[in-house]
Coordinates of C-alpha atoms and ligand atoms in Angstrom, one line a residue:
M130 CA 16.2 -31.1 -72.3
K131 CA 18.9 -30.4 -69.7
I132 CA 18.4 -28.2 -66.6
P133 CA 21.6 -27.0 -65.0
I134 CA 21.6 -28.3 -61.4
P135 CA 24.2 -28.6 -58.7
E136 CA 26.6 -31.6 -59.1
N137 CA 25.7 -32.8 -55.6
L138 CA 22.0 -33.1 -56.7
T139 CA 23.0 -35.2 -59.7
N140 CA 25.0 -37.4 -57.4
L141 CA 22.1 -37.7 -55.0
A142 CA 19.8 -38.8 -57.8
A143 CA 22.3 -41.4 -59.0
E144 CA 22.5 -42.7 -55.4
C145 CA 18.7 -43.1 -55.2
A146 CA 17.2 -46.4 -56.3
F147 CA 14.1 -44.6 -57.3
P148 CA 13.6 -41.7 -59.7
L149 CA 14.3 -38.3 -58.2
Y150 CA 12.6 -35.3 -59.7
L151 CA 13.1 -31.6 -59.6
V152 CA 9.8 -29.6 -59.5
G153 CA 8.4 -26.2 -58.9
G154 CA 10.3 -22.9 -59.3
S155 CA 13.6 -24.1 -60.6
V156 CA 12.0 -26.1 -63.5
R157 CA 9.4 -23.4 -64.2
D158 CA 12.0 -20.6 -64.3
C159 CA 14.4 -22.6 -66.5
L160 CA 11.7 -23.4 -69.0
A161 CA 10.7 -19.7 -69.0
G162 CA 14.3 -18.8 -69.9
F163 CA 15.0 -16.8 -66.8
P164 CA 18.7 -16.9 -66.0
A165 CA 19.5 -18.9 -62.8
G166 CA 19.3 -16.8 -59.7
K167 CA 22.0 -16.6 -57.1
N168 CA 20.3 -18.8 -54.5
P169 CA 17.6 -20.8 -56.2
D170 CA 15.6 -23.1 -53.9
W171 CA 15.7 -26.7 -55.2
D172 CA 12.4 -28.5 -54.7
I173 CA 12.8 -32.2 -55.2
C174 CA 10.4 -35.0 -54.9
A175 CA 10.0 -38.8 -55.5
P176 CA 7.6 -41.7 -55.3
A177 CA 9.6 -42.9 -52.3
P178 CA 9.5 -42.5 -48.5
E179 CA 11.6 -39.8 -46.9
E180 CA 13.7 -42.4 -45.1
A181 CA 15.0 -43.7 -48.4
L182 CA 16.0 -40.2 -49.5
I183 CA 17.6 -39.5 -46.1
A184 CA 19.7 -42.7 -46.3
A185 CA 21.0 -41.8 -49.8
A186 CA 21.7 -38.2 -48.8
E187 CA 23.5 -39.0 -45.6
K188 CA 25.7 -41.5 -47.4
L189 CA 26.8 -38.7 -49.7
G190 CA 27.5 -36.3 -46.8
F191 CA 24.4 -34.1 -47.0
T192 CA 23.1 -32.7 -43.7
V193 CA 19.4 -33.3 -42.8
K194 CA 18.1 -30.1 -41.4
S195 CA 14.5 -31.1 -40.5
V196 CA 12.1 -33.9 -41.2
Y197 CA 8.3 -33.5 -41.3
R198 CA 7.0 -37.1 -41.3
H199 CA 3.4 -36.0 -41.5
T200 CA 3.9 -34.5 -45.0
G201 CA 6.9 -36.6 -46.0
T202 CA 9.0 -33.5 -46.2
V203 CA 12.8 -33.2 -45.6
K204 CA 14.9 -30.1 -45.6
L205 CA 18.6 -30.8 -46.3
C206 CA 21.7 -29.1 -47.5
D207 CA 24.8 -30.3 -49.2
Q208 CA 28.5 -29.8 -48.2
T209 CA 28.6 -26.5 -50.1
G210 CA 25.6 -25.1 -48.1
V211 CA 23.1 -25.4 -51.0
G212 CA 19.6 -26.2 -49.6
Y213 CA 17.0 -28.7 -50.9
E214 CA 13.5 -29.4 -50.0
F215 CA 12.3 -33.0 -50.6
T216 CA 8.6 -34.0 -50.6
R217 CA 7.3 -37.5 -51.0
F218 CA 4.6 -37.9 -53.7
R219 CA 1.3 -37.4 -52.0
S220 CA -2.3 -36.1 -52.3
D221 CA -3.7 -33.7 -49.7
K222 CA -7.2 -33.1 -48.3
Y223 CA -7.9 -29.8 -46.7
V224 CA -10.2 -28.2 -44.2
R225 CA -11.5 -25.3 -46.3
G226 CA -9.0 -22.5 -46.6
L227 CA -6.5 -23.8 -44.1
H228 CA -3.0 -23.9 -45.4
T229 CA -2.0 -27.2 -43.7
P230 CA -3.6 -30.3 -45.2
A231 CA -5.8 -32.2 -42.7
E232 CA -5.3 -35.6 -44.4
I233 CA -2.4 -36.8 -46.5
E234 CA -2.1 -39.9 -48.5
F235 CA 1.2 -40.9 -50.0
T236 CA 1.3 -42.2 -53.5
T237 CA 3.7 -43.4 -56.2
D238 CA 1.7 -41.7 -59.0
L239 CA 3.3 -38.5 -60.3
G240 CA 0.0 -37.3 -61.8
T241 CA -1.7 -37.5 -58.4
D242 CA 1.2 -35.6 -56.8
A243 CA 0.9 -32.9 -59.6
R244 CA -2.8 -32.4 -58.7
R245 CA -2.1 -31.5 -55.1
R246 CA 0.0 -28.5 -56.2
D247 CA -1.2 -25.0 -57.0
F248 CA -0.5 -24.0 -60.6
C249 CA 0.2 -26.2 -63.6
A250 CA 3.4 -24.1 -64.3
N251 CA 4.6 -25.3 -60.9
A252 CA 3.9 -28.9 -61.6
V253 CA 6.4 -29.7 -64.3
Y254 CA 8.8 -32.4 -63.2
Y255 CA 12.3 -33.1 -64.4
E256 CA 13.7 -36.5 -63.8
I257 CA 17.3 -35.9 -62.8
K258 CA 18.9 -39.2 -63.9
T259 CA 17.3 -39.4 -67.3
E260 CA 17.2 -35.6 -67.8
T261 CA 13.6 -35.8 -69.0
L262 CA 10.5 -33.7 -68.4
C263 CA 7.3 -35.2 -67.1
D264 CA 4.4 -32.8 -67.6
P265 CA 1.1 -34.4 -66.7
L266 CA -0.9 -31.1 -66.6
D267 CA 0.6 -29.4 -69.7
G268 CA 2.4 -26.9 -67.5
K269 CA 5.1 -26.3 -70.1
R270 CA 2.5 -24.9 -72.5
D271 CA 1.3 -22.5 -69.7
I272 CA 4.9 -21.4 -69.2
E273 CA 5.3 -20.7 -72.9
R274 CA 2.0 -18.7 -72.9
K275 CA 2.9 -17.1 -69.6
I276 CA -0.3 -18.0 -67.8
L277 CA -1.1 -19.3 -64.4
R278 CA -3.8 -22.0 -64.5
T279 CA -4.7 -24.0 -61.4
V280 CA -4.1 -27.8 -61.3
A281 CA -7.8 -28.4 -60.7
P282 CA -10.9 -26.2 -60.9
A283 CA -9.8 -22.9 -59.5
K284 CA -12.5 -22.6 -56.9
K285 CA -11.4 -25.9 -55.5
V286 CA -7.6 -25.0 -55.5
F287 CA -8.1 -21.7 -53.8
G288 CA -10.9 -23.0 -51.6
E289 CA -8.5 -25.5 -50.1
D290 CA -5.6 -23.1 -49.1
G291 CA -6.0 -19.4 -48.8
L292 CA -2.2 -18.9 -49.1
R293 CA -2.5 -19.7 -52.8
L294 CA -4.3 -16.4 -53.2
M295 CA -1.1 -14.6 -52.2
R296 CA 1.1 -17.0 -54.1
L297 CA -0.9 -16.3 -57.2
A298 CA -0.2 -12.5 -57.0
R299 CA 3.5 -13.1 -56.0
F300 CA 4.1 -15.5 -59.0
A301 CA 2.4 -13.1 -61.3
A302 CA 4.7 -10.4 -60.0
E303 CA 7.9 -12.5 -60.2
T304 CA 7.3 -14.3 -63.5
G305 CA 5.1 -12.0 -65.5
F306 CA 2.6 -14.8 -66.0
L307 CA -1.0 -13.8 -65.6
P308 CA -3.9 -15.8 -64.2
D309 CA -6.2 -17.1 -66.9
A310 CA -9.9 -16.1 -66.6
E311 CA -10.9 -19.2 -64.6
C312 CA -8.0 -18.9 -62.2
A313 CA -8.8 -15.2 -61.6
A314 CA -12.5 -15.8 -61.0
G315 CA -11.8 -18.7 -58.6
A316 CA -9.4 -16.6 -56.7
K317 CA -11.9 -13.7 -56.4
R318 CA -14.6 -16.1 -55.3
N319 CA -12.4 -17.4 -52.5
R320 CA -10.7 -14.1 -51.6
A321 CA -12.0 -14.1 -48.0
L322 CA -9.9 -17.3 -47.3
V323 CA -6.7 -15.3 -47.1
K324 CA -8.0 -14.2 -43.7
D325 CA -7.4 -17.8 -42.4
I326 CA -3.7 -17.6 -43.1
F327 CA -1.3 -16.6 -40.4
P328 CA -0.5 -12.9 -40.7
E329 CA 3.2 -13.6 -40.8
R330 CA 2.7 -15.8 -43.9
V331 CA 0.6 -13.1 -45.6
F332 CA 3.3 -10.5 -44.7
A333 CA 6.1 -12.7 -46.1
E334 CA 4.2 -13.1 -49.4
L335 CA 3.4 -9.4 -49.6
N336 CA 7.0 -8.5 -48.9
A337 CA 8.2 -10.9 -51.6
L338 CA 5.7 -9.4 -54.0
L339 CA 6.9 -5.9 -53.3
L340 CA 10.5 -7.1 -53.9
A341 CA 9.6 -9.2 -56.9
D342 CA 11.7 -7.2 -59.3
R343 CA 14.7 -8.7 -57.6
K344 CA 13.8 -12.2 -58.7
H345 CA 14.2 -11.8 -62.5
G346 CA 15.0 -8.1 -62.8
D347 CA 11.7 -6.9 -64.2
P348 CA 11.0 -3.4 -62.9
E349 CA 7.3 -3.8 -63.5
A350 CA 7.1 -6.9 -61.2
P351 CA 5.7 -5.4 -57.9
Y352 CA 3.2 -3.3 -59.8
R353 CA 1.9 -6.3 -61.7
G354 CA 1.5 -8.3 -58.5
L355 CA -0.4 -5.5 -56.8
C356 CA -2.8 -5.3 -59.8
V357 CA -3.5 -9.0 -59.4
L358 CA -4.3 -8.4 -55.6
R359 CA -6.6 -5.6 -56.6
D360 CA -8.3 -7.4 -59.4
T361 CA -8.9 -10.6 -57.4
E362 CA -10.1 -8.3 -54.5
V363 CA -7.7 -10.1 -52.2
L364 CA -6.3 -6.6 -51.5
G365 CA -9.6 -5.6 -49.8
E366 CA -9.2 -8.6 -47.5
I367 CA -5.7 -7.9 -46.4
L368 CA -5.5 -4.2 -46.7
P369 CA -9.0 -2.8 -46.7
E370 CA -7.8 0.6 -45.7
L371 CA -5.8 0.9 -48.8
A372 CA -8.2 -0.9 -51.1
S373 CA -10.9 1.7 -50.3
G374 CA -8.8 4.2 -52.3
N375 CA -9.7 2.3 -55.5
G376 CA -11.7 4.7 -57.7
M377 CA -11.2 7.6 -55.3
K378 CA -10.6 10.6 -57.4
Q379 CA -7.8 13.2 -56.7
R380 CA -7.2 16.7 -57.9
A381 CA -6.6 16.5 -61.7
D382 CA -4.0 19.3 -61.6
F383 CA -1.7 17.2 -59.4
H384 CA -2.8 13.7 -60.2
D385 CA -3.5 11.5 -63.2
Y386 CA -4.6 8.6 -61.0
D387 CA -7.0 7.6 -58.2
V388 CA -5.7 7.1 -54.7
L389 CA -5.0 3.4 -55.1
E390 CA -3.4 3.5 -58.5
H391 CA -1.2 6.3 -57.3
A392 CA 0.0 4.1 -54.4
F393 CA 0.7 1.3 -56.8
R394 CA 2.7 3.6 -59.1
C395 CA 4.6 5.0 -56.1
V396 CA 5.7 1.4 -55.4
K397 CA 6.8 1.1 -59.0
Y398 CA 9.0 4.2 -58.7
A399 CA 10.3 3.5 -55.2
P400 CA 13.6 1.7 -54.4
P401 CA 13.2 -1.7 -52.6
E402 CA 14.0 -0.4 -49.1
I403 CA 10.9 1.8 -49.0
R404 CA 8.3 -0.2 -50.8
F405 CA 6.0 -0.6 -47.8
A406 CA 6.1 3.1 -47.2
A407 CA 5.4 3.7 -50.9
L408 CA 2.4 1.4 -50.8
L409 CA 1.0 3.0 -47.6
H410 CA 2.1 6.6 -47.9
D411 CA -1.4 7.8 -48.7
V412 CA -3.3 5.2 -46.7
G413 CA -4.7 8.0 -44.6
K414 CA -6.5 9.5 -47.7
P415 CA -9.4 7.2 -47.9
F416 CA -10.0 7.5 -44.1
C417 CA -9.8 11.3 -44.2
F418 CA -12.0 11.6 -47.3
L419 CA -14.7 9.3 -45.9
R420 CA -14.7 11.1 -42.6
D421 CA -14.1 14.8 -43.7
G422 CA -14.6 14.9 -47.4
N423 CA -11.0 16.0 -47.9
F424 CA -7.5 14.7 -47.6
Y425 CA -6.3 17.3 -45.0
R426 CA -3.9 15.7 -42.4
H427 CA -3.8 12.4 -44.3
A428 CA -0.1 11.9 -43.5
E429 CA -0.8 12.0 -39.7
E430 CA -3.8 9.6 -40.0
G431 CA -1.8 7.5 -42.4
E432 CA 1.0 7.1 -39.9
R433 CA -1.5 5.7 -37.4
I434 CA -3.2 3.4 -40.0
A435 CA 0.1 2.1 -41.4
G436 CA 1.0 1.2 -37.9
E437 CA -2.2 -0.7 -37.4
I438 CA -1.8 -2.5 -40.7
L439 CA 1.8 -3.5 -40.0
S440 CA 1.0 -4.6 -36.4
R441 CA -1.9 -6.7 -37.8
L442 CA 0.5 -8.3 -40.3
K443 CA 3.1 -8.9 -37.6
A444 CA 5.7 -7.0 -39.6
P445 CA 9.2 -6.6 -38.0
A446 CA 9.2 -3.8 -35.5
K447 CA 12.0 -1.9 -37.3
L448 CA 10.2 -1.9 -40.7
K449 CA 7.0 -0.8 -38.9
A450 CA 8.7 2.1 -37.1
E451 CA 10.5 3.3 -40.2
T452 CA 7.4 3.0 -42.5
C453 CA 5.2 4.9 -40.1
A454 CA 7.9 7.7 -39.8
L455 CA 8.1 8.0 -43.6
V456 CA 4.3 8.0 -44.0
K457 CA 4.1 10.8 -41.4
L458 CA 6.9 12.9 -43.0
H459 CA 6.0 12.4 -46.7
M460 CA 4.1 15.7 -47.0
R461 CA 6.6 17.9 -45.2
D462 CA 7.1 21.1 -47.3
S463 CA 4.9 19.7 -50.0
D464 CA 4.1 23.3 -51.2
G465 CA 7.8 24.3 -51.1
K466 CA 7.0 27.2 -48.8
M467 CA 8.8 26.0 -45.7
K468 CA 11.4 28.6 -44.5
Q469 CA 15.0 27.7 -44.9
S470 CA 15.5 27.8 -41.1
K471 CA 12.8 25.3 -40.6
V472 CA 14.1 23.0 -43.4
R473 CA 17.5 23.1 -41.7
R474 CA 16.0 22.0 -38.4
E475 CA 14.0 19.2 -40.2
L476 CA 17.1 18.0 -42.1
A477 CA 18.9 17.5 -38.8
E478 CA 15.9 16.0 -37.1
Q479 CA 15.2 13.5 -39.9
Y480 CA 18.9 12.9 -40.7
P481 CA 18.9 9.1 -40.2
L482 CA 15.9 8.7 -42.5
L483 CA 16.7 11.4 -45.0
E484 CA 17.7 9.3 -48.0
K485 CA 14.7 7.1 -47.6
L486 CA 12.5 10.2 -47.2
F487 CA 13.9 11.7 -50.3
A488 CA 13.4 8.5 -52.2
L489 CA 9.8 8.3 -51.0
R490 CA 9.1 11.9 -51.9
Q491 CA 10.6 11.4 -55.4
A492 CA 8.5 8.3 -56.0
D493 CA 5.4 10.0 -54.7
Y494 CA 6.1 12.9 -57.1
S495 CA 6.8 10.6 -60.1
A496 CA 3.6 8.6 -59.4
C497 CA 1.3 11.6 -59.7
K498 CA 1.8 12.0 -63.4
D499 CA 4.5 9.4 -64.3
D500 CA 7.0 12.3 -64.3
L501 CA 10.5 11.0 -63.7
S502 CA 12.1 14.5 -63.5
P503 CA 13.5 15.5 -60.1
A504 CA 10.9 16.3 -57.5
P505 CA 11.1 20.1 -56.7
A506 CA 10.8 19.5 -52.9
V507 CA 13.6 17.0 -52.9
E508 CA 15.8 19.3 -55.0
K509 CA 15.2 22.1 -52.5
W510 CA 16.0 20.0 -49.4
R511 CA 19.0 18.5 -51.1
R512 CA 20.3 22.0 -52.0
I513 CA 19.9 23.2 -48.4
L514 CA 21.5 19.9 -47.1
K515 CA 24.5 20.6 -49.4
E516 CA 24.8 24.1 -48.1
M517 CA 24.8 22.8 -44.5
R518 CA 27.5 20.2 -45.4
T519 CA 29.7 22.9 -47.1
E520 CA 29.4 25.1 -44.0
G521 CA 30.1 22.2 -41.7
A522 CA 26.8 22.5 -40.0
P523 CA 26.1 19.4 -37.8
L524 CA 23.4 17.0 -38.9
S525 CA 23.6 15.0 -35.8
Q526 CA 25.0 15.6 -32.3
K527 CA 28.0 13.4 -33.2
E528 CA 28.9 16.1 -35.7
L529 CA 28.9 18.9 -33.1
A530 CA 32.3 20.4 -32.3
V531 CA 31.6 19.6 -28.6
N532 CA 30.3 16.5 -26.8
G533 CA 28.7 15.8 -23.5
K534 CA 32.1 15.3 -21.8
D535 CA 33.3 18.7 -23.0
L536 CA 30.3 20.4 -21.5
L537 CA 30.6 18.5 -18.2
E538 CA 34.2 19.5 -18.0
A539 CA 33.3 23.1 -18.7
G540 CA 31.0 22.9 -15.7
V541 CA 27.5 22.3 -17.2
P542 CA 25.6 20.3 -14.5
P543 CA 25.1 16.6 -15.6
K544 CA 21.4 16.8 -15.7
R545 CA 21.5 19.8 -18.1
V546 CA 24.0 18.3 -20.6
G547 CA 21.3 16.8 -22.8
E548 CA 19.5 20.1 -23.0
A549 CA 22.8 22.0 -23.7
L550 CA 23.7 19.7 -26.6
A551 CA 20.2 20.1 -28.1
D552 CA 20.7 23.9 -27.8
C553 CA 24.1 23.7 -29.5
M554 CA 22.5 21.7 -32.3
E555 CA 19.6 24.1 -32.8
Y556 CA 22.2 27.0 -32.9
C557 CA 24.6 25.3 -35.3
V558 CA 22.2 23.9 -37.8
Q559 CA 21.3 27.5 -38.8
D560 CA 24.9 28.4 -39.5
G561 CA 27.8 26.0 -39.8
A562 CA 30.3 28.6 -38.9
R563 CA 28.9 28.4 -35.3
N564 CA 30.0 24.8 -35.0
E565 CA 33.3 25.6 -33.3
R566 CA 34.4 24.3 -29.9
A567 CA 35.4 27.4 -27.9
G568 CA 32.3 29.4 -28.9
L569 CA 29.9 26.5 -28.1
I570 CA 31.5 25.9 -24.7
A571 CA 31.2 29.6 -23.9
R572 CA 27.6 29.6 -25.0
A573 CA 26.7 26.5 -23.0
K574 CA 28.4 27.9 -19.9
K575 CA 26.4 31.1 -20.2
R576 CA 23.1 29.4 -20.7
F577 CA 23.4 26.2 -18.7
M578 CA 25.7 26.7 -15.7
E579 CA 22.8 27.7 -13.5
E580 CA 20.7 24.8 -12.0
V581 CA 17.0 25.1 -12.9
Ligands
ATP252 P1 9.8 -20.2 -55.8 O1 10.5 -19.8 -57.1 O2 9.3 -19.1 -55.0 O3 10.6 -21.2 -55.0 P2 8.1 -22.4 -56.2 O4 7.1 -22.7 -57.3 O5 9.3 -23.3 -56.2 O6 8.5 -20.9 -56.3 P3 7.8 -23.2 -53.5 O7 7.1 -22.5 -52.4 O8 9.3 -23.4 -53.4 O9 7.4 -22.5 -54.8 O10 7.1 -24.6 -53.5 C1 7.6 -25.6 -54.4 C2 6.4 -26.3 -55.1 O11 5.5 -26.9 -54.2 C3 5.5 -25.3 -55.9 O12 6.0 -25.1 -57.2 C4 4.2 -26.0 -55.9 O13 4.2 -27.0 -56.9 C5 4.1 -26.7 -54.5 N1 3.5 -25.8 -53.5 C6 4.1 -25.0 -52.6 N2 3.3 -24.4 -51.8 C7 2.0 -24.8 -52.2 C8 0.7 -24.5 -51.8 N3 0.5 -23.7 -50.8 N4 -0.3 -25.1 -52.4 C9 0.0 -26.0 -53.5 N5 1.2 -26.3 -53.9 C10 2.2 -25.7 -53.3
MG253 MG1 10.8 -23.3 -54.8

């Protein structure tokens, strides 16, 4: 069995006086037959101290990025910029649930090292020099059967480190492997331990899960991972506001699915850039239903709740702001009755977010009844947008035929320029023919020359 690896790694193994192994994702994914990704991460390990690895690596011109003596971990990269993470064989002891081991014992026994890992599929070793597999826990068989089985009783494995609950769902998403019954039951039993994990780590795993289709190109990937989060009830721990939509019925004339399933399907139909918005777009529904018995104004409540969730998970500010805006806007003109003049104003107001908003609305529509035909609301807004474009109507102040300087020169007082530009926008979005310099300057002079 030969795993294609960077030449520098082969050279590093040859330089080491001890056996150097590849382990984890690169071995798993190769055995599963996934084509090599663009930037695979190379996890390597050995029954040897990190100093010995560092000495060999530096001799060959690798750069050591960081060293964690406590866990025997070294991050390094080769001359071409490819990164590697080395770990010395070890066994770990945990304080329940906490991701970082409290006690570490180094070992030279590969089987012992395998049993400190999470899933057997992640504990297949490839000895680089001899090009042979070492598979103490029968992980290759799991990979063939596409299952995720823990390296020790599942209640122990998940009981040690709550991050493994998230990793389980993320691996299920990325690889298509599914937890066996014992693994799923152990995860469920320990679900509350995910709360002991730093929110940033939970966010990073959730984000990777939502983008899991990028890993091996399987469009079902994020949906599958979300189902694992739901079935292990980890979802209720990290996103209780969303999980309470599980089993919550919706109007059968519009919807085939309950509130939660609809959100999952919306993720499935959404492009990567808006997956958080897709997941959270209806997060206001359970709240409104439990409070009022209906879903009225769920988009507004949803905006608030999505903001709370993303703050709690310490999501990047830009993602949070954009997601909240999309959640708030996703119901605009949902009955298709909005007047053309209002739609025109909205199109200009939402201009920077429009493509994402359209994508969300399309995904939301498709997720109601798995209908991939164009969403009528998106079609209507796109048609009006096209008309505005053809007319030359501005969609942002930059596209106005006048700018602030023009208005100042025409005599509009400085403190009224902002107001005058907004007025020009309002005027021109309704008819592109009005977007013409002389006319706009005359209008601004007439309306804004006077101080207020
Ligand atoms: P990926 O394809 O995402 O890199 P991976 O399996 O290589 O998946 P890594 O996070 O790179 O995952 O970790 C490398 C290996 O280290 C894993 O395969 C697993 O054996 C072990 N490992 C990593 N994190 C944990 C953890 N929290 N608990 C137990 N074992 C872990
Ligand atoms: Mg890896």
